[in-house]
Coordinates of C-alpha atoms in Angstrom, one line a residue:
M1 CA 163.0 117.4 89.2
K2 CA 163.1 121.3 88.8
I3 CA 161.5 122.4 85.6
V4 CA 161.9 125.3 82.8
T5 CA 158.4 127.2 82.9
S6 CA 157.8 129.8 80.0
I7 CA 156.2 133.1 81.4
I8 CA 154.0 135.3 79.5
F9 CA 155.1 139.2 79.8
T10 CA 152.8 142.3 79.1
V11 CA 154.4 141.7 75.3
L12 CA 155.4 138.5 73.8
W13 CA 158.7 138.4 73.5
L14 CA 159.9 136.5 70.2
S15 CA 163.6 138.2 69.8
N16 CA 166.3 136.4 68.0
T17 CA 170.3 137.6 69.2
Q18 CA 170.8 141.0 67.9
A19 CA 174.1 140.9 66.2
Q20 CA 174.4 144.7 66.5
P21 CA 174.2 145.8 70.1
V22 CA 171.5 147.9 70.9
Q23 CA 173.6 151.1 71.9
E24 CA 174.7 151.2 68.2
R25 CA 171.0 150.6 67.0
I26 CA 170.0 153.7 68.7
S27 CA 172.4 155.9 68.0
A28 CA 171.9 155.0 64.3
L29 CA 168.2 155.2 65.0
A30 CA 168.9 159.0 66.0
D31 CA 170.8 159.8 63.3
T32 CA 168.3 158.4 60.6
V33 CA 164.8 159.7 62.9
P34 CA 165.0 163.0 64.0
D35 CA 161.8 162.9 65.3
L36 CA 161.4 162.0 69.1
R37 CA 157.6 160.7 68.4
S38 CA 158.9 158.9 65.8
Q39 CA 162.0 157.6 67.9
V40 CA 160.0 156.5 70.4
D41 CA 157.6 154.0 67.8
Q42 CA 160.7 152.2 66.8
L43 CA 162.2 151.9 70.3
F44 CA 159.0 150.7 71.0
L45 CA 158.9 147.9 68.3
L46 CA 162.9 147.3 69.2
S47 CA 162.0 146.8 73.0
D48 CA 159.4 143.7 71.6
E49 CA 162.6 142.4 69.3
Y50 CA 164.9 141.7 72.7
G51 CA 163.2 139.2 74.9
H52 CA 163.6 137.9 77.9
S53 CA 167.2 136.2 77.1
Q54 CA 168.3 139.7 76.8
P55 CA 167.5 142.1 79.9
E56 CA 170.2 144.4 79.7
N57 CA 169.7 145.5 76.0
R58 CA 165.8 146.0 77.2
K59 CA 166.4 148.0 80.2
Y60 CA 168.6 150.7 78.5
I61 CA 165.9 150.6 76.0
G62 CA 163.4 151.4 78.6
E63 CA 166.2 154.2 80.4
K64 CA 166.3 155.8 76.7
L65 CA 162.1 155.6 76.7
L66 CA 162.1 157.7 79.8
E67 CA 164.4 160.2 78.9
I68 CA 162.6 160.9 75.7
G69 CA 159.3 161.1 77.9
Q70 CA 160.9 163.6 80.1
Q71 CA 162.1 165.5 76.9
L72 CA 158.2 165.7 75.2
N73 CA 157.3 165.5 79.0
D74 CA 154.9 162.7 78.4
N75 CA 153.8 160.6 81.2
F76 CA 152.7 158.2 79.0
I77 CA 156.2 157.5 77.4
Q78 CA 157.6 157.7 81.0
G79 CA 155.0 154.6 82.1
R80 CA 155.9 152.7 79.4
G81 CA 160.2 153.5 80.0
H82 CA 159.4 151.9 83.5
E83 CA 157.3 149.4 82.3
V84 CA 159.9 147.6 79.9
I85 CA 162.7 148.5 82.7
G86 CA 160.8 146.6 85.3
S87 CA 159.9 143.5 83.1
A88 CA 162.9 143.3 81.3
M89 CA 164.3 143.2 85.5
A90 CA 161.7 140.7 86.4
F91 CA 164.3 137.8 86.8
S92 CA 167.9 139.3 87.9
D93 CA 166.8 142.8 89.5
F94 CA 163.7 142.4 91.8
P95 CA 164.1 145.8 93.6
V96 CA 164.8 147.5 90.4
A97 CA 161.8 145.6 88.1
I98 CA 159.0 146.4 91.5
Q99 CA 160.2 150.3 91.6
N100 CA 159.7 150.7 88.3
L101 CA 156.2 148.5 87.9
L102 CA 154.5 150.4 90.8
Q103 CA 156.0 154.1 89.1
A104 CA 154.3 152.6 86.2
V105 CA 151.0 151.6 88.0
S106 CA 151.5 155.3 89.6
I107 CA 151.0 156.6 85.6
F108 CA 149.0 154.6 84.4
E109 CA 146.6 155.3 86.7
E110 CA 146.7 158.8 86.7
L111 CA 146.0 158.3 83.2
K112 CA 143.2 156.0 83.9
N113 CA 144.3 153.6 81.6
D114 CA 143.1 150.3 82.3
E115 CA 144.6 148.3 79.1
W116 CA 148.6 149.2 80.5
L117 CA 147.2 148.7 84.0
A118 CA 146.6 145.4 83.6
K119 CA 150.1 144.6 81.4
V120 CA 152.0 146.3 84.7
Y121 CA 150.1 144.1 87.2
S122 CA 150.6 141.2 85.3
D123 CA 154.4 141.9 84.9
L124 CA 153.8 142.8 88.8
S125 CA 153.1 139.2 89.3
V126 CA 155.9 137.3 87.1
V127 CA 157.9 139.3 89.7
Y128 CA 156.7 138.9 92.8
Q129 CA 155.8 134.6 91.6
S130 CA 160.1 134.6 90.9
M131 CA 160.6 136.0 94.4
N132 CA 158.3 133.0 95.4
E133 CA 156.0 135.2 97.2
K134 CA 152.5 134.2 96.4
E135 CA 150.0 136.5 98.0
N136 CA 151.6 139.2 96.1
A137 CA 151.7 137.2 92.2
I138 CA 148.3 136.3 92.7
T139 CA 146.5 139.5 93.7
S140 CA 148.4 140.8 91.0
I141 CA 147.3 138.7 88.4
N142 CA 143.8 139.0 90.0
K143 CA 143.8 142.9 89.1
A144 CA 145.4 142.9 86.5
A145 CA 142.9 140.1 85.1
D146 CA 139.8 143.3 86.5
Y147 CA 141.9 145.9 83.9
A148 CA 142.2 143.7 81.2
Y149 CA 137.9 142.8 81.0
Q150 CA 137.4 147.0 82.0
A151 CA 139.3 147.5 78.2
G152 CA 137.8 144.8 76.8
D153 CA 141.3 143.0 75.2
S154 CA 140.0 139.6 74.9
S155 CA 143.8 139.0 73.5
F156 CA 145.3 140.4 76.8
I157 CA 142.8 138.4 78.8
S158 CA 143.7 135.1 77.2
T159 CA 147.5 136.5 78.3
V160 CA 146.7 137.1 82.0
Y161 CA 145.0 133.4 82.3
T162 CA 148.4 132.0 81.3
N163 CA 150.0 134.1 83.8
K164 CA 147.6 133.1 86.2
S165 CA 148.1 129.5 85.1
S166 CA 151.9 130.3 85.4
I167 CA 152.0 131.2 89.0
Y168 CA 149.9 128.4 90.1
Y169 CA 151.5 125.7 88.9
H170 CA 154.5 127.6 90.2
F171 CA 153.3 127.1 93.7
K172 CA 152.3 123.7 93.1
N173 CA 148.5 124.7 92.7
I174 CA 148.0 121.9 89.5
D175 CA 144.3 121.9 89.8
S176 CA 143.8 125.7 89.5
A177 CA 147.0 126.3 86.8
L178 CA 145.2 123.1 84.7
Y179 CA 141.8 125.6 84.8
N180 CA 143.2 128.6 84.0
G181 CA 145.9 127.0 81.7
K182 CA 142.8 125.6 79.3
I183 CA 140.7 129.4 79.7
A184 CA 144.0 130.4 78.3
L185 CA 144.1 128.3 75.1
A186 CA 140.2 128.9 74.7
Y187 CA 140.2 132.6 74.4
K188 CA 143.3 132.5 71.9
K189 CA 141.4 129.9 69.6
A190 CA 138.2 131.7 69.7
L191 CA 140.5 134.6 68.6
N192 CA 142.5 131.8 65.8
Q193 CA 145.9 134.0 66.5
K194 CA 148.6 132.2 66.5
R195 CA 151.0 135.2 68.6
G196 CA 151.7 133.8 71.6
T197 CA 149.8 130.7 71.3
N198 CA 153.0 128.0 71.4
L199 CA 154.0 129.6 74.9
I200 CA 149.9 128.8 76.1
L201 CA 150.1 125.2 74.4
L202 CA 153.8 124.7 76.4
N203 CA 152.6 125.9 79.9
L204 CA 149.5 123.8 79.7
G205 CA 151.2 120.6 78.2
L206 CA 153.9 121.0 81.1
I207 CA 150.7 121.0 83.3
M208 CA 149.1 118.6 81.8
T209 CA 152.6 115.7 82.2
E210 CA 152.0 115.9 85.8
Y211 CA 148.8 113.9 85.6
D212 CA 149.9 110.4 84.5
S213 CA 145.9 110.0 83.1
L214 CA 147.0 113.5 81.1
L215 CA 150.6 112.6 80.3
D216 CA 150.4 111.7 76.7
E217 CA 147.8 115.0 75.9
G218 CA 150.7 116.8 77.4
L219 CA 153.2 115.6 75.3
S220 CA 151.0 116.2 72.0
L221 CA 150.4 119.8 73.1
I222 CA 154.4 120.8 73.5
L223 CA 154.9 119.1 70.3
E224 CA 152.6 121.3 68.8
A225 CA 154.2 124.4 70.5
K226 CA 157.2 123.0 69.1
D227 CA 155.8 123.1 65.6
L228 CA 154.3 126.5 66.3
A229 CA 157.8 128.4 67.2
L230 CA 159.6 126.4 63.8
E231 CA 156.8 127.6 62.0
R232 CA 157.3 130.9 63.3
D233 CA 161.3 130.9 63.3
D234 CA 160.8 131.6 67.4
G235 CA 164.3 130.5 68.4
V236 CA 163.8 131.7 72.2
M237 CA 160.6 129.8 72.6
L238 CA 162.0 126.6 70.3
S239 CA 164.9 126.5 72.8
D240 CA 162.5 126.6 75.8
V241 CA 160.0 123.7 74.5
I242 CA 163.6 121.6 73.7
A243 CA 164.4 121.9 77.1
N244 CA 161.2 121.5 78.9
L245 CA 161.3 118.4 76.3
I246 CA 164.2 116.9 78.8
Y247 CA 161.4 116.6 81.8
V248 CA 158.4 115.2 79.7
Y249 CA 161.0 112.2 78.9
Y250 CA 161.7 112.0 82.0
R251 CA 158.5 111.2 83.2
Y252 CA 158.3 108.3 80.1
D253 CA 161.5 107.3 81.6
D254 CA 162.3 107.2 78.0
I255 CA 166.2 108.3 79.5
K256 CA 167.8 107.5 75.7
S257 CA 165.5 111.1 74.8
C258 CA 166.2 112.6 78.0
Y259 CA 169.8 112.8 76.7
A260 CA 168.9 113.6 73.6
Y261 CA 166.8 116.5 74.3
I262 CA 169.5 117.5 76.9
D263 CA 172.2 117.6 73.9
S264 CA 169.9 119.4 72.1
A265 CA 168.5 121.9 74.7
V266 CA 172.1 123.2 74.9
W267 CA 172.6 123.9 72.0
A268 CA 169.1 125.7 70.9
A269 CA 169.5 128.0 74.2
D270 CA 172.9 128.8 73.1
S271 CA 171.9 129.3 70.1
V272 CA 169.7 132.6 70.9
D273 CA 171.4 133.7 73.7
N274 CA 168.6 132.7 75.9
D275 CA 170.8 132.4 79.4
Y276 CA 167.9 131.5 81.5
T277 CA 166.8 128.9 79.9
L278 CA 170.3 127.5 79.1
Q279 CA 171.1 127.8 82.9
A280 CA 168.1 125.6 83.5
V281 CA 169.3 122.9 81.4
H282 CA 172.7 122.4 82.7
R283 CA 171.0 122.2 86.5
M284 CA 168.6 119.7 84.6
A285 CA 170.8 117.8 83.0
Q286 CA 172.9 117.4 86.0
E287 CA 169.6 116.1 88.6
V288 CA 169.2 113.8 85.2
Y289 CA 172.7 112.6 85.1
S290 CA 173.1 112.2 89.0
E291 CA 169.8 110.1 89.1
F292 CA 171.6 107.7 86.9
G293 CA 174.7 107.6 88.0
K294 CA 176.6 109.2 85.2
M295 CA 178.3 111.9 87.6
D296 CA 181.5 113.0 84.9
K297 CA 178.0 114.6 83.2
A298 CA 176.3 115.9 85.7
Y299 CA 179.2 117.4 87.8
A300 CA 180.2 119.0 84.3
H301 CA 176.3 120.5 84.1
L302 CA 176.7 121.4 87.9
L303 CA 180.4 123.8 86.9
K304 CA 177.8 125.4 84.3
E305 CA 175.3 125.9 85.8
Y306 CA 176.9 127.7 89.3
E307 CA 179.3 129.9 86.4
M308 CA 176.0 131.1 84.7
E309 CA 174.4 132.1 88.2
K310 CA 177.7 134.0 89.0
E311 CA 177.2 135.4 85.4
L312 CA 173.7 136.3 85.8
R313 CA 173.7 137.8 88.9
G314 CA 176.7 140.1 87.9
L315 CA 174.8 141.5 84.6
Q316 CA 176.1 144.8 85.7
V317 CA 179.8 144.3 85.9
Q318 CA 179.2 142.8 82.5
K319 CA 177.3 146.5 81.1
K320 CA 180.3 148.5 82.2
F321 CA 182.7 146.0 80.0
E322 CA 180.1 145.8 77.1
I323 CA 180.2 149.9 77.3
L324 CA 184.0 150.5 77.4
E325 CA 184.5 147.7 74.6
L326 CA 182.6 149.9 72.7
N327 CA 184.8 152.6 73.3
Y328 CA 188.0 150.9 72.5
K329 CA 188.0 150.7 68.7
N330 CA 191.5 150.4 68.5
E331 CA 194.6 147.3 68.4
K332 CA 195.6 148.7 71.6
G333 CA 192.3 149.0 73.3
L334 CA 191.6 145.5 72.2
R335 CA 194.4 143.4 73.5
Q336 CA 193.9 145.0 76.6
I337 CA 190.1 143.5 76.8
A338 CA 192.0 140.3 75.9
V339 CA 194.0 139.9 78.5
L340 CA 191.6 142.0 81.5
E341 CA 189.0 138.8 79.8
K342 CA 191.6 136.0 80.2
E343 CA 192.6 137.0 83.5
K344 CA 189.0 136.9 84.4
A345 CA 188.1 133.7 83.2
Q346 CA 191.3 132.4 84.8
T347 CA 190.3 134.0 88.1
Q348 CA 186.5 132.8 87.8
T349 CA 187.9 129.0 86.9
R350 CA 189.6 129.1 90.1
Y351 CA 187.5 130.7 92.0
T352 CA 184.8 127.9 90.8
V353 CA 187.3 124.9 91.7
A354 CA 187.9 126.0 94.8
I355 CA 184.5 126.7 95.8
M356 CA 183.4 123.3 94.4
I357 CA 186.0 121.3 96.7
A358 CA 185.0 124.2 99.5
L359 CA 181.4 122.6 98.8
F360 CA 182.3 119.2 98.1
T361 CA 184.3 118.9 101.8
I362 CA 181.3 120.7 103.8
L363 CA 179.3 118.1 102.3
V364 CA 181.4 115.1 103.5
A365 CA 181.8 116.4 106.7
A366 CA 178.1 117.6 107.3
L367 CA 177.4 113.9 105.7
I368 CA 179.9 111.9 108.2
Y369 CA 178.4 114.7 111.0
V370 CA 174.4 113.7 110.8
V371 CA 175.5 109.9 110.4
T372 CA 177.4 109.8 113.7
K373 CA 174.9 112.0 115.3
R374 CA 172.3 109.4 114.1
N375 CA 174.3 106.5 115.3
A376 CA 174.9 107.9 118.5
K377 CA 171.0 108.6 118.8
I378 CA 170.6 105.5 118.2
R379 CA 173.2 103.9 120.8
E380 CA 171.8 106.3 122.9
R381 CA 167.8 105.0 122.2
E382 CA 169.3 101.7 122.4
L383 CA 170.8 101.8 126.0
T384 CA 168.2 103.7 127.2
L385 CA 165.4 100.5 126.4
E386 CA 168.1 98.2 127.9
L387 CA 168.5 100.0 130.9
E388 CA 164.3 100.3 131.3
H389 CA 164.6 96.8 131.0
K390 CA 167.0 95.8 133.7
K391 CA 164.8 97.9 136.0
R392 CA 161.7 96.2 135.0
E393 CA 163.9 93.1 135.9
L394 CA 164.9 94.2 138.9
A395 CA 161.5 95.5 140.0
S396 CA 160.1 92.7 138.9
Y397 CA 163.4 90.1 141.2
A398 CA 162.6 92.5 144.2
I399 CA 158.8 91.7 144.5
N400 CA 159.2 88.1 143.6
F401 CA 162.5 87.9 146.6
V402 CA 159.2 89.9 148.8
Q403 CA 157.0 87.7 148.0
K404 CA 158.9 84.9 147.9
N405 CA 160.5 85.3 151.6
T406 CA 157.0 85.7 152.9
L407 CA 155.8 82.5 151.4
F408 CA 158.5 80.8 153.1
G409 CA 158.7 82.3 156.4
E410 CA 154.3 81.9 156.3
L411 CA 155.0 78.1 155.3
K412 CA 158.0 77.6 158.6
V413 CA 155.4 79.4 161.1
R414 CA 152.4 77.2 159.9
M415 CA 154.7 73.7 159.7
T416 CA 155.5 74.5 163.2
E417 CA 152.2 75.1 164.3
L418 CA 151.2 71.7 163.1
Q419 CA 154.1 70.6 164.4
K420 CA 152.8 71.0 167.9
I421 CA 149.3 69.7 166.9
M422 CA 150.3 66.1 165.3
G423 CA 151.4 63.3 166.6
P424 CA 155.5 61.9 167.1
E425 CA 155.6 60.6 163.7
S426 CA 153.3 63.2 161.3
A427 CA 155.8 65.9 164.1
K428 CA 159.0 63.8 162.2
E429 CA 157.5 64.4 159.1
I430 CA 156.7 68.1 159.4
K431 CA 160.4 68.7 160.6
Q432 CA 161.7 67.1 157.4
I433 CA 159.5 69.0 155.5
K434 CA 160.7 72.5 157.8
R435 CA 164.2 71.1 157.0
L436 CA 163.6 71.0 153.4
I437 CA 161.7 74.5 152.8
E438 CA 164.8 75.9 154.8
D439 CA 167.8 74.1 152.3
N440 CA 165.9 75.6 149.4
H441 CA 165.2 78.8 150.7
R442 CA 169.0 80.1 150.9
A443 CA 168.8 83.8 151.6
D444 CA 172.7 84.4 150.9
K445 CA 172.1 82.8 147.4
E446 CA 168.8 84.7 146.6
W447 CA 170.9 87.6 147.7
E448 CA 174.1 87.0 145.4
N449 CA 171.2 87.2 142.4
F450 CA 169.3 90.1 143.4
K451 CA 172.8 92.2 144.1
L452 CA 174.1 90.9 140.1
R453 CA 170.5 92.3 139.2
F454 CA 170.8 95.8 141.1
E455 CA 174.3 96.4 139.9
E456 CA 173.3 96.4 136.2
V457 CA 170.6 99.2 136.5
H458 CA 172.9 101.1 139.6
E459 CA 177.0 100.5 138.6
D460 CA 179.0 101.3 141.2
F461 CA 176.6 101.7 144.0
F462 CA 178.0 99.1 145.9
K463 CA 181.3 100.6 145.6
N464 CA 180.5 103.6 145.8
L465 CA 178.9 102.6 149.5
T466 CA 182.0 101.2 150.9
A467 CA 184.5 103.7 149.5
K468 CA 182.8 106.5 151.2
F469 CA 181.8 104.3 154.1
P470 CA 184.0 101.6 154.7
D471 CA 182.4 100.9 158.2
L472 CA 179.4 99.9 157.0
G473 CA 178.2 95.9 157.9
N474 CA 177.1 93.7 155.2
A475 CA 173.5 93.8 156.8
E476 CA 173.6 97.9 156.5
I477 CA 175.0 97.6 152.7
K478 CA 172.2 95.5 151.8
L479 CA 169.4 98.0 153.9
C480 CA 170.9 100.6 151.4
A481 CA 170.4 98.9 148.7
L482 CA 166.7 98.1 149.6
L483 CA 166.2 101.9 150.7
R484 CA 167.1 102.9 147.5
L485 CA 164.5 100.7 145.2
N486 CA 162.3 103.0 147.9
L487 CA 160.7 99.4 149.6
N488 CA 159.3 99.7 152.6
L489 CA 159.5 98.6 156.1
K490 CA 157.5 95.2 155.6
E491 CA 158.7 94.9 152.1
S492 CA 162.8 94.9 153.4
S493 CA 161.9 93.0 156.7
H494 CA 160.7 90.1 154.2
I495 CA 164.1 89.8 152.6
L496 CA 166.3 90.7 155.6
G497 CA 164.3 87.7 157.2
I498 CA 163.9 90.0 160.5
S499 CA 160.6 92.2 161.9
P500 CA 159.8 95.4 160.7
D501 CA 160.4 97.2 163.9
S502 CA 164.3 95.7 163.5
V503 CA 164.1 97.0 160.3
K504 CA 163.3 100.2 161.8
T505 CA 166.0 100.3 164.5
A506 CA 168.3 99.4 161.6
R507 CA 167.7 102.5 159.3
H508 CA 168.4 104.5 162.6
R509 CA 171.5 102.8 163.3
L510 CA 172.2 103.2 159.3
R511 CA 171.3 106.9 159.4
K512 CA 173.9 107.7 162.1
K513 CA 176.5 106.3 160.6
L514 CA 176.2 108.6 157.4
G515 CA 176.3 111.0 159.3
L516 CA 172.4 112.5 158.7
N517 CA 170.0 114.5 160.6
T518 CA 166.6 113.3 161.5
E519 CA 164.9 115.5 159.2
D520 CA 167.7 114.7 156.1
N521 CA 165.6 111.9 153.6
L522 CA 167.7 108.6 153.6
V523 CA 166.0 107.5 150.6
Q524 CA 167.3 110.8 149.0
F525 CA 170.5 110.7 150.1
L526 CA 171.4 107.4 148.5
T527 CA 169.4 108.4 145.3
V528 CA 171.4 111.6 144.8
H529 CA 174.8 110.6 146.5
L530 CA 175.1 107.2 145.2

């Protein structure tokens, strides 16, 4: 199962949902605080209020900081503006995030500000982690650690180790994740800071739940993070904790608690507009319900996850609608927006249903294709093995055929020699033995048995041969079969009951009947063309 992981940024995002839109708050700020530098201080605080659940609001604040920084010709404010935009877009618009964070790096390097270089590189590590670029993520977080040590900021050193732990966890290096998580928690305890501790407790607890031996200790840390989030009235963090408890109780095989925390996590994330966690909760719920056979509920959560995916990827369009909504205060404008929203929702629903049907159809078709292809391969393998077995049987029978005929031939010769040197009575007995050998050695019967095994391996050989060359006699047909098995003159002579020279002569006559020249390979011709 995939699980929700909480990632700390350069500042601890402790926001709850703001009822008043950010544009209105900034406009009111400009009216009440005319001094630009005082406005900047308030914007810094406002940026901290809006967490990762409201990226577009934080981006708007960052853009305002850039605007004021340019007016005041203040590079530090501009660097902070780029950092706010970059961290805000870390989960949704990677190119914008990286572009702004690298601009912030350039500004703070010029200013030689180690503290903010540490924080910006920490942000970059989170973006690269979201992009699954392991090398860049680790390089960035190591740079963040170097600058944090140079700045002597123990609090942020703890933050860096928290991010480092999260990165290693993301890339499945659980031992390194556990090691760095313990260092982060040790720093926080040494500083006696509650701010950010619940995040470290949550991350470290999740890492511990990957070890059966640390499962109980991991749960204890996560529950401690839950209590701390409640104490600090941190709705976003609380929703993340509850979401991760779904996975923890899944590890305990406590299905009842799993189901209960799914409902709680949906409510908690939705109540603070924590869309990224809410989407992850729907994904986990779909996986849990699927695994335990509750397909109706799994499908419902799958649809919600899919709808949220479209919404989160369309934040730019959503922003335009929000601005439009602010500009229309009269009743007519509100009615028009309501109609547009209704049409949009209907279109999205139809689109979602169509996509799900198409995906289901493709899935079924793909499944049928895979099963059919797999069965075909199994059948092909069985046929290949069967053919190889028959080939081995034919080869064994041919060798036995040759050896048997050779033995019978030698016995007949030996009996004839004994008949000449024995007395009349003994000669008579030997003659009877010779007749018995000849009666048991029936060449025609042996040939028919050989022919049956030959046709099991080389199907339609005799049929094709007689169709193409109807003038061939039985002896020549037999010779063709022996040549197809690549038997030599001596082996062929034993089976046909003639001398090797006679076989050689028969081959010459056969070559003429088949229309072959002396340089043509007779065995190759029979192998390729029949």
